Short mmCIF file of C-alpha atoms in Angstrom, two decimals:
data_model
loop_
_atom_site.label_atom_id
_atom_site.label_comp_id
_atom_site.label_asym_id
_atom_site.label_seq_id
_atom_site.Cartn_x
_atom_site.Cartn_y
_atom_site.Cartn_z
CA MET R 1 -60.19 -78.47 -294.71
CA PRO R 2 -62.67 -80.00 -297.18
CA GLN R 3 -65.23 -80.32 -294.27
CA GLU R 4 -65.52 -76.61 -293.83
CA PRO R 5 -67.05 -75.90 -297.26
CA ALA R 6 -69.37 -78.81 -296.94
CA GLN R 7 -70.69 -77.33 -293.58
CA GLU R 8 -71.06 -73.83 -295.10
CA ARG R 9 -72.88 -74.94 -298.15
CA PRO R 10 -76.11 -76.13 -296.21
CA ARG R 11 -75.88 -72.82 -294.22
CA ASP R 12 -75.61 -70.76 -297.38
CA ALA R 13 -78.34 -72.79 -298.98
CA GLY R 14 -80.50 -72.25 -295.94
CA GLN R 15 -79.97 -68.30 -296.08
CA ALA R 16 -80.64 -68.47 -299.86
CA ALA R 17 -83.98 -70.28 -299.19
CA ALA R 18 -84.91 -67.88 -296.38
CA ARG R 19 -84.29 -64.86 -298.60
CA ALA R 20 -86.45 -66.58 -301.43
CA ARG R 21 -89.21 -67.22 -298.81
CA MET R 22 -89.06 -63.50 -297.75
CA ALA R 23 -89.30 -62.33 -301.29
CA GLN R 24 -92.21 -64.62 -302.03
CA GLN R 25 -94.02 -63.63 -298.85
CA GLN R 26 -93.72 -59.96 -299.72
CA SER R 27 -95.20 -60.60 -303.21
CA TRP R 28 -97.87 -62.84 -301.61
CA VAL R 29 -98.74 -59.99 -299.23
CA ASP R 30 -98.92 -57.45 -302.07
CA LEU R 31 -101.14 -59.77 -304.04
CA GLN R 32 -103.54 -60.14 -301.08
CA VAL R 33 -103.66 -56.40 -300.61
CA ARG R 34 -104.26 -55.84 -304.34
CA GLN R 35 -107.05 -58.51 -304.47
CA ALA R 36 -108.70 -56.96 -301.51
CA MET R 37 -108.58 -53.58 -303.01
CA GLU R 38 -110.25 -54.95 -306.20
CA ARG R 39 -112.90 -56.49 -304.08
CA GLY R 40 -113.54 -53.08 -302.49
CA GLU R 41 -112.71 -54.09 -298.97
CA PHE R 42 -110.81 -50.84 -298.22
CA ALA R 43 -113.66 -48.72 -299.61
CA ASN R 44 -115.70 -46.65 -297.06
CA LEU R 45 -113.43 -47.32 -294.03
CA PRO R 46 -114.17 -45.09 -291.02
CA GLY R 47 -112.00 -42.09 -290.95
CA ALA R 48 -111.33 -42.35 -294.72
CA GLY R 49 -110.59 -38.93 -296.05
CA LYS R 50 -110.34 -37.25 -292.75
CA PRO R 51 -107.04 -36.01 -291.08
CA ILE R 52 -105.43 -38.28 -288.62
CA GLU R 53 -106.29 -37.10 -285.11
CA GLY R 54 -103.39 -35.64 -283.08
CA LEU R 55 -100.89 -35.87 -285.99
CA GLY R 56 -99.44 -32.45 -285.67
CA ALA R 57 -99.68 -32.09 -281.95
CA THR R 58 -96.78 -32.47 -279.51
CA HIS R 59 -95.81 -35.91 -278.33
CA ASP R 60 -97.48 -37.08 -275.14
CA PRO R 61 -96.12 -40.26 -273.64
CA ASP R 62 -99.47 -40.95 -271.82
CA TRP R 63 -101.74 -40.48 -275.00
CA TRP R 64 -102.90 -44.16 -274.81
CA VAL R 65 -103.98 -43.83 -271.20
CA LYS R 66 -105.91 -40.63 -271.97
CA ARG R 67 -107.66 -42.25 -274.93
CA LEU R 68 -108.37 -45.43 -272.78
CA VAL R 69 -110.07 -43.28 -270.14
CA GLU R 70 -112.06 -41.33 -272.61
CA ARG R 71 -113.11 -44.42 -274.55
CA GLU R 72 -114.02 -46.53 -271.51
CA ARG R 73 -115.44 -43.50 -269.57
CA ILE R 74 -113.26 -44.16 -266.62
CA THR R 75 -113.80 -41.93 -263.70
CA VAL R 76 -111.28 -41.69 -260.96
CA LEU R 77 -112.38 -39.66 -257.85
CA PRO R 78 -110.32 -38.58 -254.91
CA PRO R 79 -110.59 -41.19 -252.10
CA ALA R 80 -112.88 -38.91 -249.93
CA LEU R 81 -115.43 -38.55 -252.89
CA GLN R 82 -115.21 -42.12 -253.82
CA LEU R 83 -115.91 -43.18 -250.31
CA ARG R 84 -118.98 -40.81 -250.09
CA LYS R 85 -120.31 -42.39 -253.29
CA ASP R 86 -119.71 -45.90 -251.92
CA ASP R 87 -121.39 -45.02 -248.79
CA ALA R 88 -124.43 -43.76 -250.60
CA THR R 89 -124.79 -46.95 -252.71
CA LEU R 90 -123.82 -49.34 -249.98
CA ASP R 91 -127.31 -50.40 -248.99
CA ALA R 92 -128.31 -51.05 -252.66
CA HIS R 93 -125.17 -53.11 -253.16
CA LEU R 94 -125.77 -55.16 -249.93
CA ASP R 95 -129.29 -55.86 -251.27
CA THR R 96 -127.73 -57.67 -254.21
CA LEU R 97 -125.81 -59.98 -251.97
CA ALA R 98 -127.25 -63.34 -251.08
CA SER R 99 -125.65 -64.39 -247.96
CA GLU R 100 -124.98 -62.63 -244.65
CA ARG R 101 -121.36 -63.67 -244.77
CA GLU R 102 -120.89 -61.80 -248.12
CA ALA R 103 -122.73 -58.68 -246.74
CA ARG R 104 -120.59 -58.74 -243.53
CA ALA R 105 -117.43 -59.02 -245.69
CA PHE R 106 -118.55 -56.19 -247.80
CA VAL R 107 -119.33 -53.85 -244.90
CA GLU R 108 -115.92 -54.80 -243.20
CA ASP R 109 -114.08 -53.97 -246.38
CA PHE R 110 -115.92 -50.70 -246.68
CA ASN R 111 -115.01 -49.82 -243.05
CA ALA R 112 -111.29 -50.87 -243.65
CA ARG R 113 -111.19 -48.52 -246.67
CA VAL R 114 -112.54 -45.69 -244.53
CA ILE R 115 -110.13 -46.12 -241.77
CA ARG R 116 -107.27 -46.45 -244.23
CA ALA R 117 -108.25 -43.18 -245.84
CA ARG R 118 -108.47 -41.52 -242.50
CA TYR R 119 -104.83 -42.31 -241.87
CA THR R 120 -103.36 -41.23 -245.26
CA PRO R 121 -102.64 -37.63 -246.09
CA VAL R 122 -105.57 -35.69 -247.42
CA ASP R 123 -105.59 -35.67 -251.07
CA GLY R 124 -108.52 -33.51 -252.33
CA PRO R 125 -111.56 -32.75 -250.26
CA PRO R 126 -111.73 -33.77 -246.53
CA LEU R 127 -112.98 -37.14 -245.64
CA VAL R 128 -116.35 -36.83 -243.90
CA THR R 129 -117.51 -40.55 -244.24
CA MET R 130 -117.62 -42.50 -241.20
CA PRO R 131 -117.28 -46.31 -240.83
CA ARG R 132 -120.64 -48.13 -240.63
CA ASP R 133 -121.67 -50.18 -237.54
CA VAL R 134 -121.47 -53.70 -238.94
CA GLU R 135 -124.18 -55.17 -236.75
CA ALA R 136 -126.72 -52.38 -237.32
CA THR R 137 -126.12 -52.35 -241.04
CA LEU R 138 -126.57 -56.09 -241.13
CA GLU R 139 -129.79 -56.02 -239.11
CA GLU R 140 -131.18 -53.44 -241.53
CA TRP R 141 -130.06 -55.66 -244.38
CA ARG R 142 -131.95 -58.71 -242.75
CA ALA R 143 -135.06 -56.58 -242.31
CA ARG R 144 -134.99 -55.66 -246.03
CA GLN R 145 -134.35 -59.22 -246.93
CA ALA R 146 -137.41 -60.36 -244.90
CA ALA R 147 -139.61 -57.74 -246.38
CA ARG R 148 -138.65 -58.72 -249.90
CA ARG R 149 -139.49 -62.38 -249.10
CA ARG R 150 -142.88 -61.40 -247.70
CA THR R 151 -143.85 -59.33 -250.74
CA ARG R 152 -142.63 -61.97 -253.25
CA VAL R 153 -145.78 -63.69 -254.42
CA VAL R 154 -145.20 -66.93 -256.09
CA GLU R 155 -147.99 -67.49 -258.69
CA ALA R 156 -148.42 -71.04 -259.85
CA PRO R 157 -148.37 -71.21 -263.74
CA PRO R 158 -151.63 -72.32 -265.32
CA PRO R 159 -151.85 -76.01 -265.96
CA ARG R 160 -150.70 -76.91 -269.36
CA ARG R 161 -153.22 -78.34 -271.73
CA ARG R 162 -152.04 -81.29 -273.64
CA TRP R 163 -152.51 -81.38 -277.30
CA TRP R 164 -154.57 -84.53 -277.26
CA ARG R 165 -157.17 -83.03 -274.78
CA ARG R 166 -157.81 -79.83 -276.82
CA ARG R 167 -161.08 -79.32 -278.34
CA GLY R 168 -162.54 -77.00 -280.72
#
């Protein structure tokens, strides 16, 4: 039985040391806060002296989602309206793509979303957006790319003058 007290002593000593560290940590944190207050780091914080927003309101479990949507200005449209918007900006987005493969994949993805929306129950306004003809859309894209290449004028920069050749 003499072994049991010997085993418990290090454990008790460890718990006592942990309690002492916690007490020191609490006093250290208090010291840091007090020093920061003396330096004025808590002065003029945004919202100081104002009531806390939504403090007396009823509890809403989705409060953080609503604040995120409001802060990030996220707009969620019904599928039919989102597809209309995507259809209106499709050509402009295609013009930002560099290769025909990327443009083809983008148009095919758009068509897949339109077809998927046609076979799902209507949620919101009716879907009037039609799938795009991939080949015709890519032909228009090629024509716009060629026109941009023709209008792009490459100007040669003026020749640099070396410092040792400058005069007067």
